[in-house]
Short mmCIF file of C-alpha atoms and ligand atoms in Angstrom, two decimals:
data_model
loop_
_atom_site.label_atom_id
_atom_site.label_comp_id
_atom_site.label_asym_id
_atom_site.label_seq_id
_atom_site.Cartn_x
_atom_site.Cartn_y
_atom_site.Cartn_z
CA MET A 7 -122.21 179.89 60.65
CA ASN A 8 -125.46 179.14 62.44
CA PRO A 9 -127.18 182.52 62.99
CA SER A 10 -129.16 181.24 65.98
CA ILE A 11 -125.88 180.62 67.87
CA PRO A 12 -123.99 183.89 67.50
CA LEU A 13 -120.32 184.34 68.18
CA THR A 14 -119.84 186.51 71.26
CA ILE A 15 -116.60 188.44 71.65
CA PRO A 16 -116.28 189.51 75.29
CA ARG A 17 -115.04 192.99 76.21
CA PRO A 18 -111.42 192.00 76.92
CA ASP A 19 -111.13 190.51 73.42
CA HIS A 20 -112.15 193.53 71.37
CA PRO A 21 -111.02 197.16 71.34
CA ILE A 22 -114.33 199.08 71.61
CA SER A 23 -114.47 201.20 74.74
CA ARG A 24 -117.45 203.18 75.99
CA SER A 25 -115.31 206.32 75.90
CA GLN A 26 -115.41 206.13 72.08
CA LEU A 27 -119.20 206.36 71.96
CA SER A 28 -120.98 209.67 71.85
CA SER A 29 -122.39 210.57 75.25
CA ASN A 30 -125.88 210.68 73.71
CA ALA A 31 -125.55 207.17 72.30
CA LEU A 32 -124.35 205.89 75.64
CA ARG A 33 -127.24 207.47 77.53
CA VAL A 34 -129.78 206.09 75.05
CA LEU A 35 -128.35 202.58 75.30
CA TYR A 36 -128.40 202.74 79.09
CA ARG A 37 -131.92 204.09 79.29
CA LEU A 38 -133.23 201.27 77.09
CA HIS A 39 -131.26 198.71 79.07
CA ASP A 40 -132.38 200.09 82.45
CA ASN A 41 -135.97 199.78 81.28
CA GLY A 42 -135.56 196.08 80.55
CA PHE A 43 -134.99 196.26 76.79
CA ILE A 44 -132.21 194.82 74.69
CA ALA A 45 -130.03 197.66 73.39
CA TYR A 46 -127.25 197.27 70.85
CA LEU A 47 -125.15 199.59 68.77
CA VAL A 48 -125.24 198.23 65.26
CA GLY A 49 -124.00 198.61 61.71
CA GLY A 50 -121.45 201.11 60.42
CA CYS A 51 -120.49 202.49 63.84
CA VAL A 52 -119.48 199.07 65.23
CA ARG A 53 -117.61 198.27 61.99
CA ASP A 54 -115.76 201.59 62.09
CA LEU A 55 -114.89 201.43 65.79
CA LEU A 56 -113.45 197.92 65.32
CA LEU A 57 -111.36 199.25 62.42
CA GLY A 58 -110.12 202.21 64.45
CA ARG A 59 -112.07 204.67 62.31
CA GLU A 60 -114.28 207.45 63.60
CA PRO A 61 -117.96 206.50 63.10
CA LYS A 62 -120.10 208.88 61.06
CA ASP A 63 -123.10 208.27 63.28
CA PHE A 64 -124.37 205.85 65.91
CA ASP A 65 -127.30 203.54 65.19
CA VAL A 66 -129.11 201.71 67.96
CA VAL A 67 -131.27 198.61 67.63
CA THR A 68 -133.60 197.32 70.32
CA ASN A 69 -136.57 195.09 71.05
CA ALA A 70 -138.58 198.09 72.26
CA THR A 71 -141.32 198.99 69.79
CA PRO A 72 -141.42 202.51 68.29
CA ALA A 73 -144.27 203.38 70.67
CA GLN A 74 -142.25 202.17 73.66
CA ILE A 75 -139.21 204.14 72.49
CA LYS A 76 -141.37 207.24 72.16
CA ARG A 77 -142.58 206.84 75.72
CA LEU A 78 -138.99 206.61 77.01
CA PHE A 79 -137.55 209.62 75.17
CA ARG A 80 -139.11 213.07 75.08
CA ASN A 81 -136.92 214.08 72.15
CA CYS A 82 -138.22 211.24 69.97
CA ARG A 83 -139.85 211.60 66.55
CA LEU A 84 -141.15 208.57 64.73
CA VAL A 85 -140.28 208.56 61.03
CA GLY A 86 -140.46 206.25 58.02
CA ARG A 87 -143.35 204.91 56.01
CA ARG A 88 -141.91 201.52 55.08
CA PHE A 89 -140.71 200.87 58.60
CA ARG A 90 -141.27 203.04 61.65
CA LEU A 91 -137.99 204.25 63.13
CA ALA A 92 -137.33 206.49 66.09
CA HIS A 93 -135.14 209.55 65.65
CA LEU A 94 -133.86 210.98 68.89
CA HIS A 95 -133.01 214.66 68.46
CA PHE A 96 -130.11 216.11 70.41
CA ALA A 97 -128.52 219.53 70.12
CA ASP A 98 -125.63 218.20 68.04
CA GLU A 99 -126.78 214.86 66.61
CA ILE A 100 -129.74 212.71 65.68
CA LEU A 101 -129.62 209.10 66.79
CA GLU A 102 -131.58 206.47 64.94
CA VAL A 103 -133.18 203.80 67.11
CA ALA A 104 -134.76 200.91 65.21
CA THR A 105 -136.73 197.93 66.41
CA PHE A 106 -135.34 194.51 65.44
CA ARG A 107 -136.72 193.56 62.03
CA SER A 108 -137.17 190.33 60.20
CA ALA A 109 -136.65 189.71 56.50
CA GLU A 110 -138.64 186.49 56.54
CA PRO A 111 -142.33 186.58 55.73
CA ALA A 112 -143.23 184.81 58.98
CA GLU A 113 -146.77 186.02 59.46
CA PRO A 114 -148.16 184.74 62.75
CA GLU A 115 -151.70 185.29 63.88
CA PRO A 116 -152.22 188.69 65.50
CA ASP A 117 -152.77 187.16 68.91
CA GLU A 118 -149.91 184.66 68.71
CA PRO A 119 -147.57 184.85 71.74
CA LEU A 120 -144.27 186.68 71.39
CA PRO A 121 -141.19 184.68 70.41
CA ALA A 122 -139.01 184.06 73.46
CA ASP A 123 -135.70 185.33 72.04
CA GLY A 124 -136.24 189.04 72.11
CA ALA A 125 -138.64 189.50 69.19
CA VAL A 126 -141.32 192.12 69.62
CA ALA A 127 -145.02 192.29 68.99
CA PRO A 128 -146.50 193.79 65.82
CA ALA A 129 -147.30 197.45 66.19
CA ALA A 130 -150.65 198.05 67.80
CA GLY A 131 -153.46 198.32 65.31
CA ARG A 132 -151.40 196.90 62.45
CA GLY A 133 -152.80 193.41 61.98
CA TYR A 134 -150.57 190.90 60.21
CA ARG A 135 -153.45 189.83 58.03
CA SER A 136 -154.68 193.19 56.82
CA MET A 137 -151.69 193.99 54.64
CA PRO A 138 -148.74 191.88 53.48
CA GLN A 139 -145.75 192.97 55.57
CA HIS A 140 -143.20 191.73 53.03
CA LEU A 141 -143.76 192.44 49.40
CA LYS A 142 -141.50 191.75 46.45
CA ASP A 143 -142.10 192.56 42.81
CA GLU A 144 -142.05 189.84 40.15
CA GLU A 145 -138.24 190.15 39.83
CA GLY A 146 -137.65 189.77 43.56
CA MET A 147 -137.05 193.40 44.52
CA VAL A 148 -138.35 194.16 48.00
CA LEU A 149 -141.15 196.71 47.93
CA ARG A 150 -142.21 196.50 51.53
CA ASP A 151 -140.36 195.04 54.48
CA ASN A 152 -141.79 195.85 57.86
CA VAL A 153 -142.04 192.96 60.25
CA PHE A 154 -140.51 193.08 63.70
CA GLY A 155 -138.12 190.24 64.39
CA THR A 156 -135.46 188.73 66.62
CA PRO A 157 -131.88 189.99 66.96
CA ALA A 158 -130.73 187.09 64.75
CA GLU A 159 -133.31 187.90 62.08
CA ASP A 160 -132.35 191.55 62.24
CA ALA A 161 -128.70 190.67 61.56
CA GLN A 162 -129.73 188.46 58.62
CA ARG A 163 -131.59 191.24 56.84
CA ARG A 164 -128.64 193.63 56.87
CA ASP A 165 -126.57 194.01 53.73
CA PHE A 166 -122.99 192.86 54.43
CA THR A 167 -121.46 190.69 57.15
CA ILE A 168 -119.24 193.56 58.32
CA ASN A 169 -122.35 195.75 58.75
CA ALA A 170 -124.25 193.32 60.98
CA LEU A 171 -122.06 193.37 64.09
CA CYS A 172 -123.65 194.51 67.36
CA TYR A 173 -122.21 195.98 70.54
CA ASN A 174 -124.25 194.95 73.55
CA ILE A 175 -124.50 197.54 76.31
CA ALA A 176 -125.51 194.83 78.79
CA ASP A 177 -122.03 193.26 78.89
CA PHE A 178 -120.01 195.35 76.38
CA ALA A 179 -119.56 192.27 74.16
CA ILE A 180 -119.69 192.15 70.36
CA ILE A 181 -122.35 189.85 68.95
CA ASP A 182 -121.72 188.36 65.52
CA HIS A 183 -124.52 186.33 63.88
CA VAL A 184 -123.10 186.23 60.37
CA GLY A 185 -119.31 185.87 60.39
CA GLY A 186 -118.69 189.61 60.22
CA MET A 187 -115.66 189.55 62.53
CA THR A 188 -113.72 187.18 60.26
CA ASP A 189 -114.57 189.23 57.16
CA LEU A 190 -113.57 192.43 58.95
CA GLN A 191 -110.21 190.94 59.89
CA ARG A 192 -109.66 189.68 56.33
CA GLY A 193 -110.85 192.85 54.65
CA VAL A 194 -113.71 191.22 52.77
CA ILE A 195 -117.08 192.62 51.63
CA ARG A 196 -119.58 189.76 51.56
CA ALA A 197 -123.36 189.94 51.28
CA ILE A 198 -125.28 188.08 53.98
CA GLY A 199 -126.84 185.05 52.29
CA GLU A 200 -127.05 184.48 48.53
CA PRO A 201 -125.57 187.54 46.77
CA ALA A 202 -127.88 187.18 43.73
CA VAL A 203 -130.94 187.22 46.00
CA ARG A 204 -129.67 190.09 48.14
CA PHE A 205 -128.64 192.26 45.15
CA THR A 206 -132.00 191.58 43.51
CA GLU A 207 -133.97 192.44 46.66
CA ASP A 208 -132.26 195.81 46.74
CA PRO A 209 -130.01 196.74 43.79
CA VAL A 210 -128.54 199.66 45.75
CA ARG A 211 -126.61 197.05 47.75
CA MET A 212 -124.34 196.66 44.70
CA ILE A 213 -123.41 200.33 44.90
CA ARG A 214 -122.92 199.99 48.64
CA ALA A 215 -120.55 197.05 48.09
CA VAL A 216 -118.39 199.27 45.88
CA ARG A 217 -118.60 202.14 48.37
CA PHE A 218 -117.42 200.05 51.31
CA ALA A 219 -114.68 198.38 49.24
CA ALA A 220 -113.31 201.76 48.15
CA MET A 221 -113.78 203.46 51.52
CA LEU A 222 -112.21 200.71 53.62
CA GLY A 223 -109.70 199.40 51.06
CA PHE A 224 -111.45 195.98 51.22
CA THR A 225 -111.99 193.46 48.43
CA ILE A 226 -115.39 192.26 47.32
CA GLU A 227 -115.55 188.48 47.82
CA GLU A 228 -115.14 186.67 44.47
CA THR A 229 -118.66 185.15 44.10
CA ASN A 230 -120.16 188.45 45.24
CA TRP A 231 -118.03 190.31 42.68
CA GLN A 232 -119.00 187.97 39.81
CA THR A 233 -122.67 188.22 40.79
CA LEU A 234 -122.42 191.98 40.99
CA ARG A 235 -120.93 192.14 37.50
CA GLN A 236 -123.72 189.93 36.14
CA LEU A 237 -126.46 191.99 37.80
CA SER A 238 -124.94 195.45 37.39
CA ASP A 239 -127.45 196.37 34.65
CA THR A 240 -130.30 195.90 37.10
CA VAL A 241 -129.11 198.70 39.39
CA THR A 242 -131.42 201.12 37.58
CA ARG A 243 -134.44 199.31 38.98
CA ALA A 244 -133.86 201.36 42.13
CA ALA A 245 -135.59 204.74 42.25
CA PRO A 246 -133.61 207.42 40.29
CA ALA A 247 -133.85 209.89 43.18
CA ARG A 248 -132.35 207.32 45.57
CA LEU A 249 -129.60 206.54 43.05
CA TYR A 250 -128.68 210.23 42.91
CA GLU A 251 -128.23 210.26 46.70
CA GLU A 252 -126.15 207.07 46.53
CA VAL A 253 -123.96 208.46 43.75
CA LEU A 254 -123.21 211.54 45.87
CA LYS A 255 -122.22 209.33 48.81
CA LEU A 256 -120.05 207.24 46.50
CA PHE A 257 -118.03 210.12 45.18
CA LEU A 258 -117.91 212.35 48.25
CA LEU A 259 -116.36 209.93 50.72
CA GLY A 260 -112.74 210.73 49.90
CA ALA A 261 -111.98 207.75 47.65
CA ALA A 262 -113.77 208.92 44.51
CA GLU A 263 -111.10 207.91 42.01
CA LYS A 264 -110.91 204.35 43.40
CA THR A 265 -114.70 204.16 43.51
CA TYR A 266 -114.83 205.24 39.87
CA GLN A 267 -112.44 202.48 38.79
CA LEU A 268 -114.48 199.84 40.68
CA LEU A 269 -117.74 201.17 39.27
CA ARG A 270 -116.39 200.94 35.73
CA GLN A 271 -114.98 197.44 36.21
CA SER A 272 -118.26 196.22 37.69
CA GLY A 273 -120.46 197.59 34.89
CA LEU A 274 -122.37 199.77 37.37
CA PHE A 275 -121.00 202.98 35.86
CA ALA A 276 -122.22 202.04 32.37
CA ALA A 277 -125.66 201.20 33.79
CA LEU A 278 -125.94 204.45 35.75
CA PHE A 279 -124.51 206.78 33.07
CA PRO A 280 -125.01 204.93 29.75
CA ARG A 281 -124.51 207.80 27.30
CA PHE A 282 -121.69 209.41 29.19
CA ASN A 283 -119.99 206.04 29.47
CA ALA A 284 -120.26 205.47 25.70
CA TRP A 285 -118.83 208.97 25.12
CA LEU A 286 -115.87 208.19 27.41
CA ALA A 287 -114.87 205.41 25.05
CA THR A 288 -114.63 207.87 22.13
CA GLU A 289 -111.97 210.51 21.49
CA THR A 290 -112.18 214.22 20.81
CA ASP A 291 -109.66 215.55 18.26
CA GLY A 292 -107.60 212.39 18.78
CA PHE A 293 -107.51 212.75 22.59
CA PRO A 294 -109.13 210.28 25.01
CA HIS A 295 -111.50 211.67 27.66
CA THR A 296 -109.57 211.53 30.91
CA ARG A 297 -110.93 214.56 32.69
CA VAL A 298 -113.42 212.66 34.83
CA SER A 299 -110.57 210.75 36.49
CA GLN A 300 -108.62 213.96 37.05
CA GLY A 301 -111.74 215.65 38.42
CA LEU A 302 -112.38 212.87 40.91
CA ASP A 303 -108.77 212.82 41.97
CA TRP A 304 -109.05 216.56 42.61
CA VAL A 305 -112.24 215.97 44.66
CA ASP A 306 -110.36 213.45 46.81
CA ARG A 307 -107.55 215.92 47.44
CA GLN A 308 -110.00 218.66 48.45
CA LEU A 309 -111.73 216.34 50.91
CA GLN A 310 -108.41 215.18 52.34
CA GLU A 311 -107.50 218.83 52.96
CA GLY A 312 -110.83 219.27 54.74
CA THR A 313 -112.42 221.39 51.99
CA ARG A 314 -116.09 220.69 51.36
CA VAL A 315 -117.12 219.75 47.82
CA THR A 316 -120.73 220.55 46.92
CA PRO A 317 -122.86 218.18 44.79
CA GLN A 318 -122.96 220.74 41.96
CA LEU A 319 -119.17 221.11 41.93
CA LEU A 320 -118.77 217.32 41.92
CA ILE A 321 -121.12 217.03 38.94
CA ALA A 322 -119.41 219.89 37.09
CA LEU A 323 -116.02 218.25 37.66
CA MET A 324 -117.22 214.83 36.53
CA PHE A 325 -119.24 215.87 33.52
CA GLY A 326 -117.78 219.29 32.64
CA GLU A 327 -115.89 218.15 29.55
CA TYR A 328 -118.96 216.27 28.28
CA LEU A 329 -121.20 219.27 28.89
CA GLU A 330 -118.75 221.56 27.11
CA GLU A 331 -118.89 219.28 24.08
CA LEU A 332 -122.67 219.14 24.12
CA THR A 333 -122.70 222.95 24.33
CA LYS A 334 -120.37 223.19 21.33
CA ARG A 335 -122.71 220.94 19.39
CA PHE A 336 -125.64 223.27 20.05
CA ARG A 337 -123.44 226.29 19.22
CA SER A 338 -122.59 224.74 15.85
CA THR A 339 -126.29 224.65 14.99
CA GLY A 340 -126.51 228.39 15.57
CA SER A 341 -127.63 228.72 19.21
CA PRO A 342 -126.14 231.64 21.18
CA PRO A 343 -123.71 230.66 23.97
CA GLN A 344 -126.04 230.93 26.97
CA GLN A 345 -128.86 229.14 25.20
CA ALA A 346 -126.51 226.41 23.97
CA LEU A 347 -125.34 225.77 27.54
CA ASP A 348 -128.94 225.68 28.79
CA MET A 349 -129.81 223.17 26.07
CA ALA A 350 -126.78 221.04 26.94
CA ILE A 351 -127.78 220.98 30.63
CA ALA A 352 -131.39 220.14 29.75
CA GLU A 353 -130.29 217.29 27.49
CA PHE A 354 -127.90 215.96 30.13
CA LEU A 355 -130.53 216.03 32.91
CA GLY A 356 -133.04 214.45 30.52
CA GLU A 357 -130.79 211.56 29.57
CA LEU A 358 -130.09 210.79 33.24
CA ALA A 359 -133.68 211.23 34.45
CA SER A 360 -134.47 207.52 34.35
CA THR A 361 -131.24 206.40 36.07
CA VAL A 362 -129.62 209.02 38.30
CA GLN A 363 -132.06 211.85 38.78
CA ILE A 364 -130.10 215.03 39.34
CA PRO A 365 -132.47 217.59 40.88
CA HIS A 366 -133.29 220.50 38.58
CA LYS A 367 -131.96 223.09 41.01
CA VAL A 368 -128.60 221.27 41.14
CA GLY A 369 -128.59 221.26 37.31
CA ILE A 370 -129.03 225.04 37.37
CA MET A 371 -126.11 225.43 39.76
CA VAL A 372 -123.93 223.24 37.49
CA ARG A 373 -124.89 225.49 34.60
CA ASP A 374 -123.87 228.55 36.61
CA ILE A 375 -120.46 227.05 37.41
CA LEU A 376 -119.80 226.56 33.69
CA ALA A 377 -121.38 229.86 32.63
CA HIS A 378 -119.23 231.84 35.11
CA GLN A 379 -115.98 230.56 33.59
CA HIS A 380 -116.09 233.26 30.87
CA ARG A 381 -116.67 235.94 33.46
CA PHE A 382 -113.29 235.21 35.10
CA ARG A 383 -111.48 236.27 31.90
CA LYS A 384 -112.62 239.87 32.41
CA THR A 385 -110.46 241.43 35.10
CA PRO A 386 -112.09 243.30 36.72
CA GLY A 387 -115.04 243.41 34.28
CA ARG A 388 -118.37 244.92 35.26
CA GLN A 389 -119.33 244.78 38.94
CA PRO A 390 -116.64 242.38 40.15
CA LEU A 391 -117.80 242.88 43.72
CA SER A 392 -121.26 241.49 43.08
CA PHE A 393 -119.74 238.63 41.06
CA VAL A 394 -117.56 237.63 44.03
CA ALA A 395 -120.55 237.95 46.37
CA ARG A 396 -122.69 235.54 44.34
CA ALA A 397 -123.69 232.26 45.97
CA GLY A 398 -122.15 230.24 43.15
CA PHE A 399 -118.83 232.10 43.06
CA ALA A 400 -116.83 229.71 45.28
CA ASP A 401 -117.77 226.66 43.20
CA ALA A 402 -117.10 228.47 39.92
CA PHE A 403 -113.70 229.58 41.18
CA ALA A 404 -112.88 226.06 42.39
CA TYR A 405 -113.75 224.80 38.91
CA LEU A 406 -111.44 227.40 37.35
CA ARG A 407 -108.61 226.34 39.67
CA PHE A 408 -109.13 222.69 38.73
CA ALA A 409 -109.23 223.46 35.00
CA SER A 410 -106.09 225.56 35.33
CA GLU A 411 -104.31 222.82 37.27
CA ILE A 412 -104.87 220.20 34.59
CA SER A 413 -104.27 222.47 31.60
CA GLY A 414 -101.51 224.67 33.03
CA GLU A 415 -103.43 227.70 31.68
CA ASN A 416 -105.00 230.75 33.34
CA ARG A 417 -102.64 230.86 36.32
CA GLU A 418 -102.40 234.64 36.17
CA LEU A 419 -106.19 234.89 36.13
CA ILE A 420 -106.39 232.88 39.33
CA CYS A 421 -103.73 235.07 40.97
CA TRP A 422 -105.62 238.18 39.91
CA TRP A 423 -108.92 236.99 41.41
CA GLU A 424 -107.27 235.69 44.57
CA LYS A 425 -105.62 239.06 45.10
CA TYR A 426 -108.91 240.84 44.37
CA ILE A 427 -110.76 238.69 46.93
CA GLN A 428 -108.09 239.31 49.55
CA GLU A 429 -107.99 243.05 49.04
CA THR A 430 -111.71 243.60 48.71
CA PRO A 431 -113.65 244.26 51.89
CA PRO A 432 -116.57 241.88 52.44
CA ALA A 433 -119.58 242.82 50.34
CA PRO A 434 -122.44 244.69 52.03
CA ALA A 435 -125.11 242.34 53.33
CA ALA A 436 -127.59 243.37 50.64
CA ALA A 437 -125.30 242.29 47.80
CA LYS A 438 -124.46 238.97 49.40
CA CYS A 439 -125.58 235.52 48.37
CA VAL A 440 -128.09 236.31 45.65
CA PRO A 441 -128.26 233.02 43.77
CA SER A 442 -127.27 233.81 40.21
CA SER A 443 -130.05 231.92 38.54
CA THR A 444 -133.01 232.56 40.76
CA LYS A 445 -135.08 235.65 41.23
CA PRO A 446 -134.85 237.18 44.65
CA SER A 447 -137.36 235.18 46.63
CA ARG A 448 -140.15 236.73 48.61
CA ARG A 449 -139.11 236.95 52.22
CA ARG A 450 -141.14 234.85 54.52
CA ARG A 451 -141.55 236.21 57.97
CA ARG A 452 -140.61 233.70 60.60
CA ARG A 453 -143.20 232.98 63.19
CA LYS A 454 -141.97 233.60 66.69
CA LYS A 455 -141.53 230.38 68.62
CA LYS A 456 -143.46 230.15 71.85
CA SER A 457 -140.62 228.56 73.77
CA SER A 458 -137.08 227.65 72.86
CA PRO A 459 -136.64 224.00 71.88
CA PRO A 460 -135.16 221.75 74.51
CA GLY A 461 -131.52 220.86 73.91
CA ALA A 462 -130.52 217.34 74.76
CA VAL A 463 -133.63 216.18 76.52
CA LEU A 464 -133.87 212.57 77.42
P1 ATP B 3 -121.77 204.77 56.63
O1 ATP B 3 -120.59 204.83 57.53
O2 ATP B 3 -121.46 205.14 55.24
O3 ATP B 3 -122.98 205.48 57.19
P2 ATP B 3 -123.28 202.43 57.29
O4 ATP B 3 -122.93 200.97 57.23
O5 ATP B 3 -123.54 203.01 58.64
O6 ATP B 3 -122.13 203.21 56.54
P3 ATP B 3 -125.92 203.29 56.64
O7 ATP B 3 -126.47 203.63 55.30
O8 ATP B 3 -125.80 204.36 57.66
O9 ATP B 3 -124.52 202.63 56.35
O10 ATP B 3 -126.81 202.10 57.20
C1 ATP B 3 -126.72 201.64 58.54
C2 ATP B 3 -126.84 200.12 58.55
O11 ATP B 3 -128.12 199.73 58.03
C3 ATP B 3 -125.82 199.37 57.70
O12 ATP B 3 -124.60 199.19 58.39
C4 ATP B 3 -126.54 198.08 57.42
O13 ATP B 3 -126.47 197.19 58.52
C5 ATP B 3 -127.99 198.53 57.28
N1 ATP B 3 -128.34 198.84 55.86
C6 ATP B 3 -128.25 200.03 55.25
N2 ATP B 3 -128.67 199.95 53.98
C7 ATP B 3 -129.05 198.67 53.78
C8 ATP B 3 -129.58 197.96 52.67
N3 ATP B 3 -129.78 198.57 51.51
N4 ATP B 3 -129.87 196.64 52.85
C9 ATP B 3 -129.68 196.03 54.04
N5 ATP B 3 -129.16 196.65 55.11
C10 ATP B 3 -128.85 197.95 55.00
MG1 MG B 4 -124.25 205.03 59.01
#
């Protein structure tokens, strides 16, 4: 499809109604429009509304520059180093408003006239010549990407066709530059442009492809899938801290077990967790390692029931069996239990540091979940009240319930603790929420605010 001639789907031919948008999003779109700017909803929210799903958040794209957006909205904060974005802060949500961007290294002279089709000028003071606006490393990964562009160029630089659809507040039509509507109807995940180029520019797109396929029940288009499998090893070129965030999103969206299967088939799982993946292929005492699948299935059920799963519980559920084995190994060389567990956690965090960087404080909370398991065996044991009041108790207890569910053991222990929690009055404030692994922190006195922050100011 020719991106310069987009497909327009008029309001009567699509199901998105203004009543489905958040009132803040609607007001922002109208304010931009009333001030003569183009204003579209874009990305995941349009995709989800077309699929009859509730959007997680609303993203707006416009030809107003960040400075112009800031002038229009009092509740605006400009963020982002690679590309300036506007965040509009409301009492109950933050809306992201971005200026149309280009992926092409078109670098006009600073005083060149504006393109006619909605593109915007370079930010004041940021000459095109002074610094390259697009920068790729020698392998083709994008390091910098911050040129304003046209609506068509903006659609082209997005990841998948289904994520590039826009809803135009001017006439309530859907604008499709890249064939996203057809792919949405067919249930297909397809990168915009050449998949090898797009996955190389940003390897995280491969993880996103799996996420959307699992979340929406879509299939990854065949060439995209083959390319993804070929390039899966390169995913670790993305920053380890970013990969940690992406892994959390992958497994906490309610389709963790399906995501896991796709990740393994694609080779992404082996690239992200090489040693753990090799261990999965081995057996312990003649038994295969199946607990990760059971753990993820359990996570999905919790999320379906509306129960929150914390990152540390997710990690304990995924890697608990592996960590227990590592701990046993250190025990067999003579380390005492607590030290052996600490060494296992340190080794685990160390081996993942160059791929998926689990923050140290999350590692400590995972350790606490595992360390607390012995404590449950003592009923009531010493100071049960302060044990229940600990910050990590809920996660540790959830882990016990999971372990009991898959092994059929410890049911009476769970009943005992449930009864104890029910019958015990809430702990006094002083005993509450002392993180098990950290020293009580010095209290910082909060400075009194001069005036209360405005709520939803426009
Ligand atoms: P979700 O519902 O999970 O938030 P989303 O599609 O909204 O899904 P976001 O991460 O919120 O995903 O990103 C918003 C939009 O920004 C995407 O729909 C896509 O158009 C674009 N985008 C996000 N990440 C990338 C990327 N790595 N490469 C290109 N475009 C991207
Ligand atoms: Mg989103």
